[in-house]
Coordinates of C-alpha atoms and ligand atoms in Angstrom, one line a residue:
M1457 CA -68.6 21.6 43.7
I1458 CA -65.3 23.2 42.8
I1459 CA -62.6 21.0 41.2
D1460 CA -59.0 22.2 40.9
S1461 CA -57.8 20.2 37.8
H1462 CA -54.1 21.2 38.2
Q1463 CA -52.2 20.5 41.3
H1464 CA -48.8 18.9 42.1
F1465 CA -47.8 17.4 45.4
V1466 CA -44.5 19.3 45.4
R1467 CA -43.9 19.0 49.1
L1468 CA -44.3 15.2 49.0
A1469 CA -41.9 15.0 46.1
R1470 CA -39.3 17.0 48.1
H1471 CA -39.2 14.5 50.9
P1472 CA -35.5 13.9 51.5
E1473 CA -35.8 10.2 51.0
V1474 CA -37.6 10.6 47.7
E1475 CA -35.1 13.2 46.4
G1476 CA -32.3 11.0 47.8
F1477 CA -33.6 8.1 45.8
R1478 CA -33.5 10.0 42.5
A1479 CA -30.0 11.5 43.3
A1480 CA -28.7 7.9 43.9
Q1481 CA -30.3 6.8 40.6
L1482 CA -28.6 9.6 38.7
T1483 CA -25.2 8.7 40.2
G1484 CA -25.7 5.2 38.8
K1485 CA -26.3 3.5 42.2
N1486 CA -29.8 2.1 41.3
P1487 CA -31.0 1.4 44.9
D1488 CA -33.1 -1.8 44.9
V1489 CA -35.2 -0.7 47.9
L1490 CA -37.8 2.0 47.4
P1491 CA -37.9 4.7 50.1
S1492 CA -40.5 4.0 52.7
I1493 CA -42.4 7.1 53.5
S1494 CA -44.8 6.9 56.5
D1495 CA -48.5 7.8 56.2
A1496 CA -47.8 10.5 58.8
D1497 CA -45.1 12.0 56.5
V1498 CA -47.4 11.8 53.5
K1499 CA -50.2 13.6 55.4
K1500 CA -47.8 16.2 56.8
S1501 CA -46.6 17.1 53.3
L1502 CA -50.2 17.8 52.3
E1503 CA -51.3 19.9 55.3
Q1504 CA -50.6 23.2 53.7
V1505 CA -52.4 22.4 50.5
V1506 CA -55.4 21.0 52.2
S1507 CA -55.7 24.1 54.4
L1508 CA -55.5 26.4 51.3
M1509 CA -58.2 24.3 49.6
D1510 CA -60.4 24.6 52.7
A1511 CA -59.8 28.4 52.9
R1512 CA -60.7 28.8 49.2
N1513 CA -63.6 26.3 49.3
I1514 CA -62.0 24.0 46.7
D1515 CA -63.6 20.6 47.2
V1516 CA -61.4 18.3 45.1
A1517 CA -58.0 18.6 43.3
F1518 CA -56.5 16.4 40.5
A1519 CA -53.0 16.0 41.8
S1520 CA -49.9 14.8 40.1
P1521 CA -46.2 14.4 41.0
R1522 CA -43.9 17.5 40.8
A1523 CA -43.5 18.4 37.2
K1524 CA -39.8 19.5 37.4
A1525 CA -38.9 16.2 39.0
M1526 CA -40.2 14.2 35.9
A1527 CA -36.8 15.2 34.4
T1528 CA -37.4 13.0 31.4
H1529 CA -34.1 13.9 29.9
E1530 CA -32.1 12.4 32.7
G1531 CA -31.5 8.8 33.8
T1532 CA -32.2 5.7 31.7
P1533 CA -35.6 4.3 30.5
E1534 CA -35.4 1.7 33.2
Q1535 CA -34.5 4.2 36.0
N1536 CA -37.3 6.6 34.8
A1537 CA -39.9 3.8 34.8
I1538 CA -39.0 3.0 38.5
W1539 CA -38.9 6.8 39.3
A1540 CA -42.4 7.3 37.8
D1541 CA -43.8 4.2 39.6
L1542 CA -42.4 5.5 42.9
N1543 CA -43.9 8.9 42.5
N1544 CA -47.3 7.5 41.3
G1545 CA -47.4 5.2 44.3
L1546 CA -46.9 8.1 46.6
I1547 CA -49.6 10.1 44.8
L1548 CA -52.1 7.2 45.0
R1549 CA -51.4 6.8 48.8
A1550 CA -51.8 10.5 49.4
C1551 CA -55.2 10.5 47.5
Q1552 CA -56.4 7.4 49.5
L1553 CA -55.4 9.0 52.8
H1554 CA -57.7 12.0 51.9
P1555 CA -60.9 10.5 50.7
G1556 CA -63.0 12.8 48.6
R1557 CA -60.3 15.5 48.3
F1558 CA -58.0 14.4 45.5
A1559 CA -57.9 12.3 42.4
P1560 CA -54.6 10.9 41.1
V1561 CA -52.9 12.1 37.9
G1562 CA -49.8 10.1 37.0
M1563 CA -46.3 10.8 35.7
L1564 CA -44.7 8.6 33.0
G1565 CA -41.2 7.1 32.7
Q1566 CA -40.5 9.0 29.5
H1567 CA -36.9 9.1 28.1
P1568 CA -35.6 10.1 24.6
S1569 CA -34.6 6.4 24.1
C1570 CA -37.6 4.8 25.7
P1571 CA -40.0 2.9 23.3
S1572 CA -43.4 4.4 23.7
E1573 CA -44.9 0.9 24.2
Q1574 CA -43.3 0.9 27.7
V1575 CA -44.8 4.3 28.4
A1576 CA -48.2 3.0 27.2
K1577 CA -47.9 0.0 29.6
Q1578 CA -47.4 2.4 32.5
I1579 CA -50.6 4.2 31.5
E1580 CA -52.4 0.9 31.6
R1581 CA -51.0 -0.1 34.9
W1582 CA -51.8 3.1 36.7
A1583 CA -55.2 3.6 35.1
K1584 CA -56.1 0.2 36.6
E1585 CA -55.2 1.7 40.0
G1586 CA -57.6 4.5 39.4
F1587 CA -55.5 7.3 37.9
V1588 CA -57.7 9.7 36.0
A1589 CA -55.1 11.3 33.6
F1590 CA -51.3 11.5 32.9
N1591 CA -48.8 14.3 32.5
F1592 CA -47.0 13.9 29.2
D1593 CA -43.8 16.0 28.6
P1594 CA -44.0 17.2 24.9
D1595 CA -40.2 18.0 25.0
G1596 CA -38.5 15.2 26.9
T1597 CA -35.0 16.6 26.3
G1598 CA -34.8 19.0 29.2
G1599 CA -35.4 22.2 27.2
R1600 CA -33.2 21.3 24.2
W1601 CA -36.3 20.4 22.1
Q1602 CA -34.3 17.8 20.1
N1603 CA -37.0 15.2 19.7
Q1604 CA -39.4 14.9 16.7
P1605 CA -42.8 16.6 17.3
F1606 CA -44.6 14.5 20.1
T1607 CA -47.6 14.0 17.8
G1608 CA -45.7 11.6 15.5
K1609 CA -46.3 7.9 15.0
H1610 CA -43.5 7.1 17.4
N1611 CA -46.0 8.0 20.2
Y1612 CA -49.0 6.2 18.8
P1613 CA -48.9 3.4 21.4
V1614 CA -49.3 6.1 24.1
F1615 CA -52.2 7.7 22.3
E1616 CA -53.8 4.3 21.7
A1617 CA -53.7 3.6 25.4
A1618 CA -55.0 7.0 26.4
Q1619 CA -57.9 6.8 24.0
A1620 CA -58.8 3.2 24.9
L1621 CA -58.7 4.0 28.7
D1622 CA -60.5 7.4 28.3
V1623 CA -57.8 9.3 30.1
P1624 CA -56.7 12.8 29.0
L1625 CA -53.0 13.6 28.5
V1626 CA -51.8 16.8 30.2
L1627 CA -49.0 18.3 28.1
H1628 CA -46.8 19.5 30.9
G1629 CA -43.1 20.6 30.6
S1630 CA -40.5 19.6 33.0
E1631 CA -37.0 20.6 34.1
S1632 CA -34.9 22.8 31.8
I1633 CA -31.1 22.4 31.5
N1634 CA -31.1 25.6 29.5
K1635 CA -30.5 28.4 32.0
N1636 CA -32.1 30.9 29.6
F1637 CA -35.4 28.9 30.1
P1638 CA -36.2 28.7 33.8
H1639 CA -38.7 25.9 34.1
T1640 CA -41.7 27.6 35.7
A1641 CA -41.3 30.9 34.0
V1642 CA -40.4 29.8 30.5
Q1643 CA -40.0 26.1 29.8
Y1644 CA -43.5 25.2 31.0
L1645 CA -45.0 27.9 28.8
V1646 CA -42.8 26.9 25.8
A1647 CA -44.2 23.4 26.3
D1648 CA -47.8 24.7 26.3
I1649 CA -47.2 26.8 23.2
T1650 CA -45.3 24.1 21.3
G1651 CA -47.8 21.4 22.4
F1652 CA -50.7 23.4 21.2
V1653 CA -49.1 24.3 17.8
Q1654 CA -47.9 20.7 17.2
L1655 CA -51.6 19.6 17.7
M1656 CA -52.6 22.2 15.0
M1657 CA -49.9 20.8 12.7
A1658 CA -50.7 17.1 13.2
K1659 CA -52.8 16.3 10.1
D1660 CA -53.6 12.7 11.0
L1661 CA -53.6 12.6 14.8
F1662 CA -57.3 13.3 15.5
R1663 CA -58.4 11.4 12.3
D1664 CA -56.6 8.4 13.8
F1665 CA -57.6 9.1 17.4
P1666 CA -60.9 11.1 17.3
R1667 CA -61.6 10.7 21.0
L1668 CA -58.1 11.6 22.2
R1669 CA -58.0 14.5 24.6
F1670 CA -55.2 16.9 25.6
L1671 CA -55.2 19.4 28.4
I1672 CA -52.8 22.3 27.8
P1673 CA -52.1 23.8 31.2
H1674 CA -51.4 27.4 32.2
G1675 CA -54.3 28.8 30.2
G1676 CA -53.0 27.2 27.0
G1677 CA -49.7 29.1 27.2
A1678 CA -49.9 32.1 24.9
L1679 CA -53.4 31.1 23.6
P1680 CA -55.4 33.9 25.2
C1681 CA -53.3 36.6 23.6
Q1682 CA -52.1 34.9 20.4
I1683 CA -55.1 33.0 19.1
G1684 CA -55.4 35.5 16.2
R1685 CA -51.8 34.8 15.1
W1686 CA -52.4 31.1 15.2
R1687 CA -55.7 31.4 13.2
A1688 CA -53.7 33.3 10.5
I1689 CA -50.8 30.9 10.5
A1690 CA -53.1 27.9 10.3
K1691 CA -54.8 29.3 7.3
Y1692 CA -51.5 30.2 5.6
N1693 CA -50.1 26.7 6.2
S1694 CA -53.3 24.6 5.9
W1695 CA -53.0 23.4 9.5
A1696 CA -56.0 22.8 11.7
S1697 CA -57.2 26.1 13.2
P1698 CA -57.2 26.6 17.0
D1699 CA -61.0 26.8 16.8
E1700 CA -61.2 23.4 15.1
I1701 CA -59.1 21.4 17.6
L1702 CA -60.9 23.2 20.5
G1703 CA -64.3 22.8 18.9
N1704 CA -63.9 19.1 18.2
G1705 CA -63.4 18.4 21.9
N1706 CA -59.8 17.3 21.5
V1707 CA -58.0 20.1 23.3
F1708 CA -58.7 21.8 26.6
V1709 CA -57.0 24.4 28.8
D1710 CA -57.0 25.3 32.5
T1711 CA -57.3 28.6 34.4
C1712 CA -53.7 28.7 35.6
V1713 CA -53.4 32.4 34.8
Y1714 CA -52.8 34.8 37.6
N1715 CA -54.6 38.1 37.3
D1716 CA -58.1 39.4 36.4
L1717 CA -57.0 40.8 33.0
N1718 CA -55.5 37.5 31.7
M1719 CA -58.4 35.5 33.1
Q1720 CA -60.9 37.7 31.1
M1721 CA -58.7 37.3 28.0
L1722 CA -58.9 33.5 28.4
F1723 CA -62.7 33.6 28.7
D1724 CA -62.9 35.8 25.6
A1725 CA -60.6 33.7 23.5
V1726 CA -61.4 30.1 24.3
P1727 CA -64.9 28.5 24.3
L1728 CA -66.1 28.0 27.9
D1729 CA -66.7 24.3 27.4
N1730 CA -62.9 24.0 26.8
I1731 CA -61.8 25.7 30.1
L1732 CA -61.3 23.8 33.3
F1733 CA -60.6 25.4 36.6
G1734 CA -57.0 25.0 37.9
S1735 CA -54.7 26.9 40.2
E1736 CA -51.4 24.9 40.4
C1737 CA -51.7 25.7 44.2
D1738 CA -49.2 25.7 45.9
G1739 CA -46.5 24.6 43.5
A1740 CA -45.2 27.3 41.2
F1741 CA -44.9 30.3 43.6
P1742 CA -46.2 29.3 47.1
G1743 CA -47.4 32.2 49.3
V1744 CA -46.5 35.0 46.9
V1745 CA -49.0 37.8 47.3
N1746 CA -50.7 39.7 44.4
E1747 CA -50.7 43.4 45.5
Q1748 CA -53.8 44.0 43.4
T1749 CA -55.9 41.6 45.4
G1750 CA -53.9 41.3 48.7
D1751 CA -54.3 37.6 48.2
H1752 CA -52.0 34.8 46.9
Y1753 CA -51.5 35.0 43.1
D1754 CA -52.4 31.3 42.9
N1755 CA -55.9 31.8 44.4
T1756 CA -57.2 31.7 40.9
R1757 CA -60.7 31.1 42.2
R1758 CA -61.0 34.8 42.9
Y1759 CA -60.3 35.8 39.3
V1760 CA -63.0 33.4 38.1
D1761 CA -65.4 34.7 40.8
D1762 CA -64.6 38.4 39.8
S1763 CA -65.1 37.7 36.1
K1764 CA -68.2 38.7 34.1
L1765 CA -69.2 35.0 33.6
S1766 CA -72.8 34.1 34.6
A1767 CA -73.3 31.7 37.6
G1768 CA -74.1 28.9 35.2
D1769 CA -70.9 29.5 33.2
K1770 CA -68.8 29.6 36.3
S1771 CA -70.1 26.2 37.4
R1772 CA -69.1 24.8 34.0
V1773 CA -65.6 26.1 34.5
F1774 CA -65.4 25.1 38.2
A1775 CA -66.6 21.5 37.9
A1776 CA -68.8 20.3 35.0
N1777 CA -66.1 20.5 32.3
A1778 CA -63.6 18.7 34.5
R1779 CA -66.1 15.9 35.2
R1780 CA -66.7 15.5 31.4
V1781 CA -63.1 15.7 30.3
Y1782 CA -61.8 13.4 33.2
P1783 CA -64.6 10.8 33.3
R1784 CA -62.6 8.4 35.5
A1785 CA -62.5 11.0 38.3
S1786 CA -66.1 10.2 39.3
R1787 CA -65.0 7.3 41.6
W1788 CA -62.9 9.8 43.6
L1789 CA -65.6 12.4 44.0
K1790 CA -68.1 12.3 47.0
S1791 CA -71.5 11.5 45.6
Ligands
LIG3100 ZN1 -48.2 22.2 36.7

């Protein structure tokens, strides 16, 4: 079995009625009727991704709403809760319409002024519906990075809910209002790097929540090439080392890196038990071809296949690790 742990239903999120709803919210209209998207439209939005999964022999994907559209810096706490519920409802329906192919990962109605008790309630609500994990924006200010580190006590209700429900939090950046930080090229990776380092700095977090799990997407940001720097800085500052937070089973990364060299660096730097297969297909750069392979950049399966890992190690990366880190996914998988 091959599980892609990192996918977004971008085409579904770009349905004109969905985008229109958010645009209306942000002009203060607060429509009281949610857009009604037909099952046929939901299925149509997923045709491309299902055909790519079939072509690449990907059995299942953990799918979440479009990350850019979380836009946790915009709107109000009330609007963002409705916006997250709308997107989660669509994700759930898309998963139910494709039995055995997807498991739902939720988005949260974060906002700089939103009490985290409300965000925790959303985790509880959607976990009850079968969601297996939640994307959590470690910035939440649109690339301004003005909030306190996300690991602080202000977010403890979120961490309590995630630990109690046994759902990992995926630290995923969102839209950037800073034009120097294009979201897919910079802001997401800054979120990965910042998220990972804040976890190293958080002295009490894993003492208070020993079973809490975070997934840092995109190969852990700079982790494959900068783990040595972070080992040194951790020693210098008496932070937890990268090896400690990885080795304790609190932090995991995915394989969303897009060439053979960086995939091998990832396998060399990070313990294999901490690496989950992911491709972000077909969200970040749909259809763009890697001239080295003559295939799409986001066919990350090929870089894992081409690596020096043994067959047993590949199967850990392709499925076993994802099943362990996302225990609630089992109900969505074909037996
Ligand atoms: Zn993503």
